[in-house]
XYZ file of C-alpha atoms in Angstrom:
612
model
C 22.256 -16.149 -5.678
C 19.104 -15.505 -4.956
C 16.140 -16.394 -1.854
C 12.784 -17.401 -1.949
C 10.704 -16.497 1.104
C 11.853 -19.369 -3.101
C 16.155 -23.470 -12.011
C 18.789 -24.423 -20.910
C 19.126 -28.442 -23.438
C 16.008 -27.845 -21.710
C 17.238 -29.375 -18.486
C 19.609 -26.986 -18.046
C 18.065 -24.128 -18.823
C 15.591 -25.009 -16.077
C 18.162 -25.652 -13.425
C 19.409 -21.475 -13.811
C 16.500 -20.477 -13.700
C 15.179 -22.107 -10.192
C 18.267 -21.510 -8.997
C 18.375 -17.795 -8.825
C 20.826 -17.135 -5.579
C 20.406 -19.716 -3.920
C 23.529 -21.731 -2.924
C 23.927 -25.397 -4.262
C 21.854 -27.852 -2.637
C 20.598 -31.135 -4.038
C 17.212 -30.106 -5.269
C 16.196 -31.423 -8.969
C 15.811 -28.347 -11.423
C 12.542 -26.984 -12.109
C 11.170 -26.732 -15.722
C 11.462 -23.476 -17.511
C 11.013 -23.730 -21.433
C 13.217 -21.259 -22.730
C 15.919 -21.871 -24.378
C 19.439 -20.012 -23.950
C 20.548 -18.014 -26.319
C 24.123 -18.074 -27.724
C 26.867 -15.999 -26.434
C 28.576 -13.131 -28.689
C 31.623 -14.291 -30.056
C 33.592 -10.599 -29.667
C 33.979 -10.514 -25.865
C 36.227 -12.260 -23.639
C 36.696 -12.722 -20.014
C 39.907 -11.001 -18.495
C 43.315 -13.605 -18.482
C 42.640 -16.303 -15.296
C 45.981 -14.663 -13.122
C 48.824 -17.005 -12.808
C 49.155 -18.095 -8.591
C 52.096 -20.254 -7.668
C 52.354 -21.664 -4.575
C 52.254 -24.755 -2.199
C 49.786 -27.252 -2.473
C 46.600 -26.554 -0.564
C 43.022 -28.577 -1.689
C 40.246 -26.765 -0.473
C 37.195 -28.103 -1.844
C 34.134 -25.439 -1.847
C 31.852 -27.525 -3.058
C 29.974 -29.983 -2.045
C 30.359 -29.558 1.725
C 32.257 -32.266 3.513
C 29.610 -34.794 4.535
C 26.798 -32.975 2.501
C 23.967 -35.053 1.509
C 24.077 -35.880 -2.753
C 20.675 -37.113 -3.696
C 21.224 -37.014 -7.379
C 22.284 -40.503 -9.079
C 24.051 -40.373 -12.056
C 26.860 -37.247 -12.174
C 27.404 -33.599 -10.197
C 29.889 -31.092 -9.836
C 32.801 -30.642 -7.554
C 35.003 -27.299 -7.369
C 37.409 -26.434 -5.024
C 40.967 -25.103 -5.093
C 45.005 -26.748 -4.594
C 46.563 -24.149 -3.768
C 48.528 -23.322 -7.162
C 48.147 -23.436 -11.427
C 50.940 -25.172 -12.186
C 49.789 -28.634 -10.289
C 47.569 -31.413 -11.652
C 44.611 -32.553 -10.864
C 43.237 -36.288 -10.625
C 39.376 -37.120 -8.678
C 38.314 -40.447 -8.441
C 40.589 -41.312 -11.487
C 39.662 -38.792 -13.546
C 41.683 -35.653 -15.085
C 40.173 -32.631 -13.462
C 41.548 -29.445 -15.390
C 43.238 -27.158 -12.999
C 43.283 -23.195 -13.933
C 46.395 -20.962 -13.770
C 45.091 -19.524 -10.473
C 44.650 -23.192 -9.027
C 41.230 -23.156 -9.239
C 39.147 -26.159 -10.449
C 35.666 -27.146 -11.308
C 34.996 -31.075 -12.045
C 32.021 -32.967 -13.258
C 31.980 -36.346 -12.414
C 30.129 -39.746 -11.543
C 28.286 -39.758 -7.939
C 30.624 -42.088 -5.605
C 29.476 -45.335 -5.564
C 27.444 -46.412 -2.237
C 30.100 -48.865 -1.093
C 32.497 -45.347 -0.822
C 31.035 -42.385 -0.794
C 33.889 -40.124 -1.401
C 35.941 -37.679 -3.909
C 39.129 -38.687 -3.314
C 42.221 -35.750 -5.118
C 45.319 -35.938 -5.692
C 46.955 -33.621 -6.727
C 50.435 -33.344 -8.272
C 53.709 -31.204 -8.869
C 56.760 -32.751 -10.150
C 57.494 -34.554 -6.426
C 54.868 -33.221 -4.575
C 51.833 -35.081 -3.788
C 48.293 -33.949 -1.638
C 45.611 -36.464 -1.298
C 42.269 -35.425 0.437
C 39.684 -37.989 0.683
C 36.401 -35.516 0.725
C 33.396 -37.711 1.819
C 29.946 -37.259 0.960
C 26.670 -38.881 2.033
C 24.234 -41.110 -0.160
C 20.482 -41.118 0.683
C 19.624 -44.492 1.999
C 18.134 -46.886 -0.927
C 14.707 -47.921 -1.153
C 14.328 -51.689 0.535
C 13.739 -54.024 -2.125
C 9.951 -56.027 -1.510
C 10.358 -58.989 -2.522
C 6.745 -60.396 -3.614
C 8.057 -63.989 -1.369
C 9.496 -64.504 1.411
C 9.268 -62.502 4.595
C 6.574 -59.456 4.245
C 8.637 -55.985 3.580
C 7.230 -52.972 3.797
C 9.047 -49.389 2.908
C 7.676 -47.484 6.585
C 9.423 -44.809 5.715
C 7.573 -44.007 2.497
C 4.353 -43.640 4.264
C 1.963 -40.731 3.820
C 0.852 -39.016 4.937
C 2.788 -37.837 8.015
C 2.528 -35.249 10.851
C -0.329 -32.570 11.642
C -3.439 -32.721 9.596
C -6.822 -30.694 9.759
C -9.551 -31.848 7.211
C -12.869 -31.233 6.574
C -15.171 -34.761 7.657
C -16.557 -35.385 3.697
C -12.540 -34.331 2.673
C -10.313 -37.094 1.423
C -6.542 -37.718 2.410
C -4.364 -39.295 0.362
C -2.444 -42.310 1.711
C 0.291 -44.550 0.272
C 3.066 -46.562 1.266
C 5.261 -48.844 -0.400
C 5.081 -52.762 -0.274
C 5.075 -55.907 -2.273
C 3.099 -55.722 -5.623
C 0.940 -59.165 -4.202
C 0.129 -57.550 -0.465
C -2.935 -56.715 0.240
C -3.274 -52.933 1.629
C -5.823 -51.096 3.944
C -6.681 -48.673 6.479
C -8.744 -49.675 9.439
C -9.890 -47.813 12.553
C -13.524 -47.654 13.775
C -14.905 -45.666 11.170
C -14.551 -48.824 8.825
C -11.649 -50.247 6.617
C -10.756 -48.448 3.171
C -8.855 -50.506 1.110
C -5.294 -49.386 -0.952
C -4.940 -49.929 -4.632
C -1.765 -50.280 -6.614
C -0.470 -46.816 -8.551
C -0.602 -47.387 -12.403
C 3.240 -45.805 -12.282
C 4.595 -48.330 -9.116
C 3.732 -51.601 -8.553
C 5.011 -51.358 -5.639
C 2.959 -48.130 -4.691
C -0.166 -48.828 -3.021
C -2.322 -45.721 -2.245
C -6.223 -44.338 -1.964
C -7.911 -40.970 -1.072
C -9.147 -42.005 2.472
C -12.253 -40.259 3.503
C -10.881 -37.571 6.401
C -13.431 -39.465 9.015
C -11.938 -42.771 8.463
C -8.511 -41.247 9.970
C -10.231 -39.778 12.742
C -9.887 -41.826 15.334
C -6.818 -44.564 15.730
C -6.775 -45.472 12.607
C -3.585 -48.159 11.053
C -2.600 -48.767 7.982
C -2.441 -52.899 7.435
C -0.365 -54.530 5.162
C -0.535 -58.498 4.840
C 0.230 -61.439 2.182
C -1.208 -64.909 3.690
C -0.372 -65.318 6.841
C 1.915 -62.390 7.580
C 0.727 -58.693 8.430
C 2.325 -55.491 9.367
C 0.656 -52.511 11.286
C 1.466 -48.921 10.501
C -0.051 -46.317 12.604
C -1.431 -43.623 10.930
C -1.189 -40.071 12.367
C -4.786 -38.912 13.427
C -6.399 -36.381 11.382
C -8.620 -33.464 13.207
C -11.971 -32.784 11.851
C -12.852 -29.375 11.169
C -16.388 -28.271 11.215
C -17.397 -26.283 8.700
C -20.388 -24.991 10.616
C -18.139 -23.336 13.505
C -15.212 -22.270 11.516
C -12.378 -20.738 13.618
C -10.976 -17.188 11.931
C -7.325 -16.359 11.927
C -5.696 -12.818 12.248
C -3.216 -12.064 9.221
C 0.010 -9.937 10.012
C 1.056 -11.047 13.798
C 4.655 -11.958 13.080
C 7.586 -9.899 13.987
C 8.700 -7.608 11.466
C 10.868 -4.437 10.714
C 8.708 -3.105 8.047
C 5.887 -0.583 8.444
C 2.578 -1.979 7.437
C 2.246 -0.743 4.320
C 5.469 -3.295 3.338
C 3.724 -5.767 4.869
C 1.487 -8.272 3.584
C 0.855 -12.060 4.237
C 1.402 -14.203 1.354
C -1.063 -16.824 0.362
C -0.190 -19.783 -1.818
C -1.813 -22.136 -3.969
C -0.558 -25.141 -2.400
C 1.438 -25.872 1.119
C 4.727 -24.651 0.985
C 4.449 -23.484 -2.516
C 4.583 -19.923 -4.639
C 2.410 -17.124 -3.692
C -0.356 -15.642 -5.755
C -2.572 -13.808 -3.088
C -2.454 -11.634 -0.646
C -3.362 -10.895 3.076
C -3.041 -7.584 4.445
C -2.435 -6.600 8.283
C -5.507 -7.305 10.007
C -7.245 -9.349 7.869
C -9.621 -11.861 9.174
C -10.512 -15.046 7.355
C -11.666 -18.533 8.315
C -9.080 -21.632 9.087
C -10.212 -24.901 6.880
C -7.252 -27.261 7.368
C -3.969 -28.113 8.617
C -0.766 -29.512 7.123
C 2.339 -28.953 9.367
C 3.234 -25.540 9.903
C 0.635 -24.352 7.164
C -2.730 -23.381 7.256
C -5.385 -23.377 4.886
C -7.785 -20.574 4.505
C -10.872 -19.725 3.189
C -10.466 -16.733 0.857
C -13.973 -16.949 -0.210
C -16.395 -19.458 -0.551
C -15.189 -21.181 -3.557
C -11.373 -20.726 -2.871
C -8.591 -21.983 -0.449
C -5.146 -21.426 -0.519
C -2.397 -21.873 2.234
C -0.430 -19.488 4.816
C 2.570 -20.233 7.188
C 0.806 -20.548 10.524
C 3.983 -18.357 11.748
C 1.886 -15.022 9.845
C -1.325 -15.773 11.783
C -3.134 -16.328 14.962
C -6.020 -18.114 15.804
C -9.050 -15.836 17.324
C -11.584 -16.567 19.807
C -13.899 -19.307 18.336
C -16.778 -16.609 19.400
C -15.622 -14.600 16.382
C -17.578 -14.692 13.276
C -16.650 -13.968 9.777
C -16.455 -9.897 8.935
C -19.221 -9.368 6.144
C -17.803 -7.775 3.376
C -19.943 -5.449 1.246
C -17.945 -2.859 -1.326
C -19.595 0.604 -1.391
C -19.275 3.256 -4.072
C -16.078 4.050 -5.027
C -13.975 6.799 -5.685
C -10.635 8.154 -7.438
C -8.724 10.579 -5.452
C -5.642 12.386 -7.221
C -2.119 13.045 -5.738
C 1.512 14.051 -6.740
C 2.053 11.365 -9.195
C -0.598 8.717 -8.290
C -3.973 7.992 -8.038
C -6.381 6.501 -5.591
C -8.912 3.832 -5.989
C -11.006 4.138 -3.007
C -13.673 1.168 -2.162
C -15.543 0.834 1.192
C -15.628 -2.378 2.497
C -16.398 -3.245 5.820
C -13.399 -5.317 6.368
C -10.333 -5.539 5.069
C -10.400 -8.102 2.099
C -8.010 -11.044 0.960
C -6.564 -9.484 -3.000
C -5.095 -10.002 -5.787
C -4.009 -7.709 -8.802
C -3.729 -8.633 -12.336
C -1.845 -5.955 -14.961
C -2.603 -5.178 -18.243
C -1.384 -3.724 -21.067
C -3.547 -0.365 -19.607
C -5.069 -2.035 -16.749
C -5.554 -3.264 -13.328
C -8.187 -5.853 -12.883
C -8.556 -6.082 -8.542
C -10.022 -8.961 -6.998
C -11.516 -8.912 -3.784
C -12.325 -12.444 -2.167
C -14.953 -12.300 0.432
C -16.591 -9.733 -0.996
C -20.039 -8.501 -2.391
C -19.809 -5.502 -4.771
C -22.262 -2.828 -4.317
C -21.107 -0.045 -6.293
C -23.645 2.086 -7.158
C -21.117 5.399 -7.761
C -17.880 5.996 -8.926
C -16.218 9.183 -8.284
C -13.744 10.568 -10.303
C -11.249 13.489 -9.296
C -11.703 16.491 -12.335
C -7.509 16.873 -12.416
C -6.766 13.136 -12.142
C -4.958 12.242 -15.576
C -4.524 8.475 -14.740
C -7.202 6.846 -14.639
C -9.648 6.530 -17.245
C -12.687 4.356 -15.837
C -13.702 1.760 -14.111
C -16.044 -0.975 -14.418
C -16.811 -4.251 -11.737
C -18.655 -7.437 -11.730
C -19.706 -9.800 -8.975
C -17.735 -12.895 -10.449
C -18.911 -15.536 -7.338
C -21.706 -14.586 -4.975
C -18.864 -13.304 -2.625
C -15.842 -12.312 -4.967
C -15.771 -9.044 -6.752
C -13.446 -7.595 -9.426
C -12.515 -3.892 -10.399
C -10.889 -3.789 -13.737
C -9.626 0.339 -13.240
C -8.392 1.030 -17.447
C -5.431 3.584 -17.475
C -4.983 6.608 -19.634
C -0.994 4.853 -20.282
C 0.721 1.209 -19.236
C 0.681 0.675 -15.188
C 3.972 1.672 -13.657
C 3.195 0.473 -9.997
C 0.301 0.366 -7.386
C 0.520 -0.346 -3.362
C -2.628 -1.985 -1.685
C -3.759 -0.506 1.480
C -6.577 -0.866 4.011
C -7.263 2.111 6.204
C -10.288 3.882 7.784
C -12.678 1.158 6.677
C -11.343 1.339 3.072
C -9.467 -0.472 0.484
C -7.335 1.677 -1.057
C -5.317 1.065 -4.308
C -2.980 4.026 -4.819
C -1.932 3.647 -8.663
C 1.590 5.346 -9.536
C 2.450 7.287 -12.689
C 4.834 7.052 -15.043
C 7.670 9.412 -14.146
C 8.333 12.410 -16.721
C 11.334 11.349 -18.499
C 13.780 13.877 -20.942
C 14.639 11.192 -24.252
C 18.121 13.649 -23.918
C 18.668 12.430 -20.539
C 16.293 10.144 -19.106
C 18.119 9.661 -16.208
C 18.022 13.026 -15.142
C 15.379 13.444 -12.107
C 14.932 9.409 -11.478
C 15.624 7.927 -8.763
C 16.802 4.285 -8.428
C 17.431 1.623 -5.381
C 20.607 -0.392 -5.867
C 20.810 -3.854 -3.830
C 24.105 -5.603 -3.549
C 22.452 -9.441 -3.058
C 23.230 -10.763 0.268
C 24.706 -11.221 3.308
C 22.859 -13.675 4.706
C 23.515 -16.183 2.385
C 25.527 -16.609 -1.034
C 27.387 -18.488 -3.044
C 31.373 -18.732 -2.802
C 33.164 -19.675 -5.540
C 36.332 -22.233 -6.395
C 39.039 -19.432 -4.287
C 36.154 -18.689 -1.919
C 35.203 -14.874 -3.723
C 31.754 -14.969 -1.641
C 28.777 -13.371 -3.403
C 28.184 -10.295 -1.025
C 32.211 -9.739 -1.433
C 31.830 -9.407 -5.018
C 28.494 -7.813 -5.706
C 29.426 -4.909 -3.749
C 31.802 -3.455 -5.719
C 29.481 -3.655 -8.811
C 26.833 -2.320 -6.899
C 28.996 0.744 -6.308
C 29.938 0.832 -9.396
C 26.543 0.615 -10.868
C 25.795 3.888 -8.413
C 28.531 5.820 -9.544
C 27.528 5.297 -13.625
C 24.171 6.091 -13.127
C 24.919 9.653 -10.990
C 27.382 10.300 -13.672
C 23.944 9.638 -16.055
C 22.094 12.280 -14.101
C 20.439 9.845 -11.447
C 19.738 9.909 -8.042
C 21.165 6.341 -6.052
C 20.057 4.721 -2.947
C 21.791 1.785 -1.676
C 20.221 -0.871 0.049
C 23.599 -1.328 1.658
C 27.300 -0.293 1.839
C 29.154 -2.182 4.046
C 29.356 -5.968 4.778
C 26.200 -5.947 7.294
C 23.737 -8.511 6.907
C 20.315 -7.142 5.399
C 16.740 -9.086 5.635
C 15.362 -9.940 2.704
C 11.881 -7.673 3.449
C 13.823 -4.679 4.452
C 15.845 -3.937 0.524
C 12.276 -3.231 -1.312
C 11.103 -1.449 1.821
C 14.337 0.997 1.737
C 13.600 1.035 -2.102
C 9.764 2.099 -1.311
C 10.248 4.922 1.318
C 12.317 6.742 -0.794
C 9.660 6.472 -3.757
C 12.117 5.406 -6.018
C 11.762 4.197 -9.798
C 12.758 1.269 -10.142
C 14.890 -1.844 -7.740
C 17.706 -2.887 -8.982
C 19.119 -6.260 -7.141
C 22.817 -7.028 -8.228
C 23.199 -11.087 -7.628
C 25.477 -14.140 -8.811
C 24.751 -17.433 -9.505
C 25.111 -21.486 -8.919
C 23.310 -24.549 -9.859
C 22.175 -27.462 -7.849
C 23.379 -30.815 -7.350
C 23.386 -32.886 -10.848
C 23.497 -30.384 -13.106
C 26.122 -29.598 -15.677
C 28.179 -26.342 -15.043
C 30.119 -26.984 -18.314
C 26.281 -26.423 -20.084
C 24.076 -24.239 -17.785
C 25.762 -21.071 -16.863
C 25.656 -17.301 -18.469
C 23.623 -13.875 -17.718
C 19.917 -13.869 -16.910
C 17.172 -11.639 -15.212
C 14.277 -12.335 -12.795
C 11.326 -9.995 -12.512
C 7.977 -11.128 -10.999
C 5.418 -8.362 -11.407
C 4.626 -7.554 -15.022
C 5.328 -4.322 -14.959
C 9.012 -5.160 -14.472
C 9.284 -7.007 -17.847
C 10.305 -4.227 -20.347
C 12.799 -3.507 -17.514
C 14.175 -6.525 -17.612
C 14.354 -7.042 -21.711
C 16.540 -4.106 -21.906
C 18.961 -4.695 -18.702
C 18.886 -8.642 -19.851
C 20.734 -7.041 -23.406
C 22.761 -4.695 -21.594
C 24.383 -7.616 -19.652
C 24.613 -9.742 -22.568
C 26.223 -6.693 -25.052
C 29.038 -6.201 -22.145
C 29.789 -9.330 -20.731
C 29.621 -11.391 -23.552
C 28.377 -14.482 -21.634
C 25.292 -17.118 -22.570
C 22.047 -15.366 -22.663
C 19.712 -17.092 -20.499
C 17.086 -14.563 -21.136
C 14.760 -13.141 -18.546
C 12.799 -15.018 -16.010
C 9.556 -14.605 -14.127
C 10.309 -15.804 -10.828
C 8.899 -15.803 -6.741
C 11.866 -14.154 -5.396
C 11.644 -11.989 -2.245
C 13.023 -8.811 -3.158
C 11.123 -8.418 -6.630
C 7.940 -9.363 -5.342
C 7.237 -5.860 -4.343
C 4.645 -3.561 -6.989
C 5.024 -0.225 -6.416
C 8.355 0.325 -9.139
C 9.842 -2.072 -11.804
C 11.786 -4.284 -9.529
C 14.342 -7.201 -10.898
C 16.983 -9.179 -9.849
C 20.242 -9.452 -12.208
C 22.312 -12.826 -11.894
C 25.007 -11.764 -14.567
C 27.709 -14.707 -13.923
C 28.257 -17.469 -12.219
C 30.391 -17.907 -9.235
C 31.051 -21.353 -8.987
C 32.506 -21.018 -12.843
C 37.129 -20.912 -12.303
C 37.384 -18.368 -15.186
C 33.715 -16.131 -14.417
C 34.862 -15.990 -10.605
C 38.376 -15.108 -11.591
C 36.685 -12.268 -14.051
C 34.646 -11.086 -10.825
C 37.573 -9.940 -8.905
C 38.824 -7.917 -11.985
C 37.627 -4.163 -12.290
C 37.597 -4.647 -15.185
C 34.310 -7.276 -15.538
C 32.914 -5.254 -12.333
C 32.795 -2.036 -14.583
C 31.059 -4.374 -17.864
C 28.617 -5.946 -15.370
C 27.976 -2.839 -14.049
C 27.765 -0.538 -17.487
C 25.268 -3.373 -19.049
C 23.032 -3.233 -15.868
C 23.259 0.813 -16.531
C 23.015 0.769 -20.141
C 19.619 -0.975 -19.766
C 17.998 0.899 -17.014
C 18.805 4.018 -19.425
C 17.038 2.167 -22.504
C 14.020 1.497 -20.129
C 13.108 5.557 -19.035
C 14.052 6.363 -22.743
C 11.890 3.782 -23.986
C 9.125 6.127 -21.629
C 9.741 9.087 -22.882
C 9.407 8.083 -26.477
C 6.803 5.608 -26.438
C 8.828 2.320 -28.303
């Protein structure tokens, strides 16, 4: 399973994919339309072993007294202890496999008893475990007579807020279809109009300076009235902006691993990028995000955690972008642009290109340099897209292979890697690759509690010892049973310059959706250069496991986020499936998970060296 920093019908298809590594937690699936292809019919998964013994129910999964928000059905595995018992849950037949293993998909408990209640059978014997879960409290009905209801806890919004004054905030709260619904505090009242969805939804975008200053939310019907106070929002003026530092939390990584990511919404993916030191103004508050100015017609959001607030006496760096230059090393290239501050970024690939954006930035690029010996890059052009965003496209002589942003000695510098030299005969031979067995911390643990890091290991080293064999070079992220941070795999990966991050992962759904449907072999990749990477490892898997191919998947996980090789993240079974879990312990399935993960990465460098 994999982290975020975060997932085929359609519905299912969506769950695997946002659920990458993580364990099961009652999230709905996110949409992904792709559809899963089928599995090949020639493979098999090794025999389920035959365990006999006394009766012991373990259930994995859910937790005991874990929170199910889904409503209509979920899953439930677990073990009892031996494969020749049966297996009734709530009145239903549950399967149970020869190792005593069993995964269920039933009905959510009713309110009234929120429980799984097993028993489980052999000739005399009889265990009963009553497993109990928790419901999320229901919505209060609002009756449109009677005495005035109103849902309190539905209201929004809720906790810190920073807002510009001519901003609006949206507020809502659920009550009666007939009340009548507004906010009042000295600024004025703003009335509350029904959502075209809910009836019973009653919301507005409130002007930020109408929830300034101790300002309630009323709800009434005839005589009767309820007051809701409404947290206070702060007013942020735009003509004494405060700045923020970028890169003040506590890390392990150097600073050329580190960046700050910025996202398009609180709490959400990330699609720009701060580096260490960068200075940019603070425009609102939600929580434990900020929002930031990345130029003058662009905000997007940072964990206050990454940042600190400056001295309010500290103006905005002016950003001008001088002439340029291309400087030529051992296998990269340079892009060299003097700007007096270091720059919020982004980086868009192409087929044959980079296109760099720098926010907060004026272009003034009279010159461009290029090195005589440099064989990489071809040219570059620029263009002053907003009066304070710039953008470099830089057009390669061959497809990008990976590029590292850095900001030193009053320049931005983006060092653009070459393709390594690859023999078709063995293209293996002189590459170097990271290997990453996924997790500890976290995991999945299957039905007989195999946890993830237990079982990737082993196909991590087996992975290592194929690809020497193949003329290689390895470097594992780890051997042992240590826990690893997320940050620190890539960064191993990086320092010693290798070609490519492999991450070796299993995977699980979340609550409510079908494990008898979703489950089989995909791979995650995030920067584009990673995609013909993962096509070929994506049919490698497939060709030797023989499971459901879920295809490949961009995704925001941690450990492929980084640019400077192909980088993905493998989920080739599923833990939480009796007979896939079963298959994990086997050599056997370790050595086809680990030869289709192989077979791949050696289609990828040969696909380099001849040009398909």
């Amino acid at each position: 399973m994999t982290f975020r920093s975060a997932p085929r019908s359609v519905a299912w298809f969506l769950a695997v994919a946002g659920m990458a590594c993580t364990p099961p937690v009652a999230s709905p699936p996110r949409t992904t339309p792709v559809a899963a292809e089928p599995s090949p019919a020639t493979i098999s998964l090794p025999a389920v072993p035959r365990v006999l013994g006394r009766l012991v129910v373990r259930v994995v999964y859910p937790p005991d007294g874990a929170t199910i928000a889904v409503r209509d059905s979920t899953f439930i595995f677990g073990s009892v202890g031996s494969g020749d018992a049966s297996l009734r849950i709530n009145g239903q037949d549950v399967p149970v496999l020869p190792n005593g293993s069993f995964l269920g998909w039933l009905p959510v408990p009713p309110r009234d008893n929120p429980a799984f209640n097993l028993v489980v059978a052999r000739n005399a014997d009889t265990a009963r475990v009553s497993h109990r879960i928790r419901l999320p409290a229901p919505r209060p009905a609002l009756p449109p007579t009677g005495a005035l209801v109103v849902d309190s806890a539905s209201l929004q919004p809720r906790g810190t807020l920073w807002r510009r004054r001519d901003e609006s905030v949206r507020v809502s709260v659920r009550a009666p279809r007939n009340a009548v619904v507004r906010v009042t505090s000295p600024a004025g009242a703003f009335p509350l109009g029904p959502s075209t969805n809910d009836s019973t939804l009653h919301l507005a975008d409130v002007p930020a300076r109408y929830l300034a200053d101790q300002a309630v939310l009323v709800v009434s019907r005839h005589t009767d009235s309820i007051v809701l106070a409404l947290p206070r929002v702060t007013l942020v003026d735009p003509e004494r902006r405060v700045m923020a530092l970028s890169g003040v939390a506590p890390s392990t990584l150097p600073d050329t691993d580190r960046v700050t990511s910025v996202r398009p919404i609180a709490g959400g993916t990330y699609k720009w990028f701060l580096l260490p030191g960068t200075q940019v103004p603070v425009t609102g508050r939600q929580d434990g995000a900020w929002r930031i100015a990345l130029d003058g017609n662009l905000d997007g959001w940072v964990d206050a955690a990454d940042m600190r607030l400056l001295d309010s006496t500290v103006m905005a760096p002016v950003r001008v972008a001088g002439n340029a230059r291309v400087v030529a090393g051992n296998g990269w290239s340079d892009v060299v642009i003097p700007v007096g501050a270091a720059p919020p970024w982004a980086v868009e690939i192409g087929e044959r290109s980079l296109e760099l954006t720098l926010y907060g930035t004026v272009a003034n690029t009279d010159i461009i340099n290029y090195a005589t010996r440099d064989s990489l890059v071809e040219r570059i052009t620029w263009e002053q897209v907003t009066s304070d965003r710039a953008r470099y496209v830089i057009t390669l002589r061959h497809a990008p292979y990976g590029y590292l942003a850095r900001y030193e000695r009053g320049a931005f510098a983006l060092r653009i890697r070459s393709a390594p030299r690859v023999d078709p005969r063995r293209p293996l031979a002189g590459i170097t690759i990271a290997v990453d067995a996924g997790h500890p911390p976290g995991g999945s643990t299957g039905p007989t509690g195999l946890y993830e890091a237990v079982a990737t290991l082993p196909i991590a080293e087996r992975l290592r010892s194929i690809l020497e064999a193949r003329g290689a070079t390895v470097v594992m992220t780890r051997t042992g049973p240590s826990a690893l941070g997320l940050p620190d795999r890539p960064s191993i990966a990086r320092q010693a310059n290798a070609h490519a991050f492999i991450s070796i992962h299993l995977n699980a759904l979340p609550d409510g959706v079908n494990p008898f449907r979703a489950h089989g072999t995909g791979t995650y990749y995030f920067t584009g250069q990673s995609v013909p990477l993962a096509r070929q490892v994506q049919r490698g898997m497939v060709r030797t496991m023989g499971l459901r191919d879920l295809g490949i998947n961009y995704d925001n996980l941690a450990v492929v986020r980084p640019t400077w090789m192909p980088s993905i993240l493998c989920e080739g079974a599923f833990v939480m499936i009796p007979e896939q879990e079963a298959a994990l312990r086997t050599p056997e399935f370790q050595d086809a998970y680990a030869t289709g993960v192989a077979d791949g990465i050696e289609a990828y460098f040969r696909s380099l060296a001849t040009g398909s």
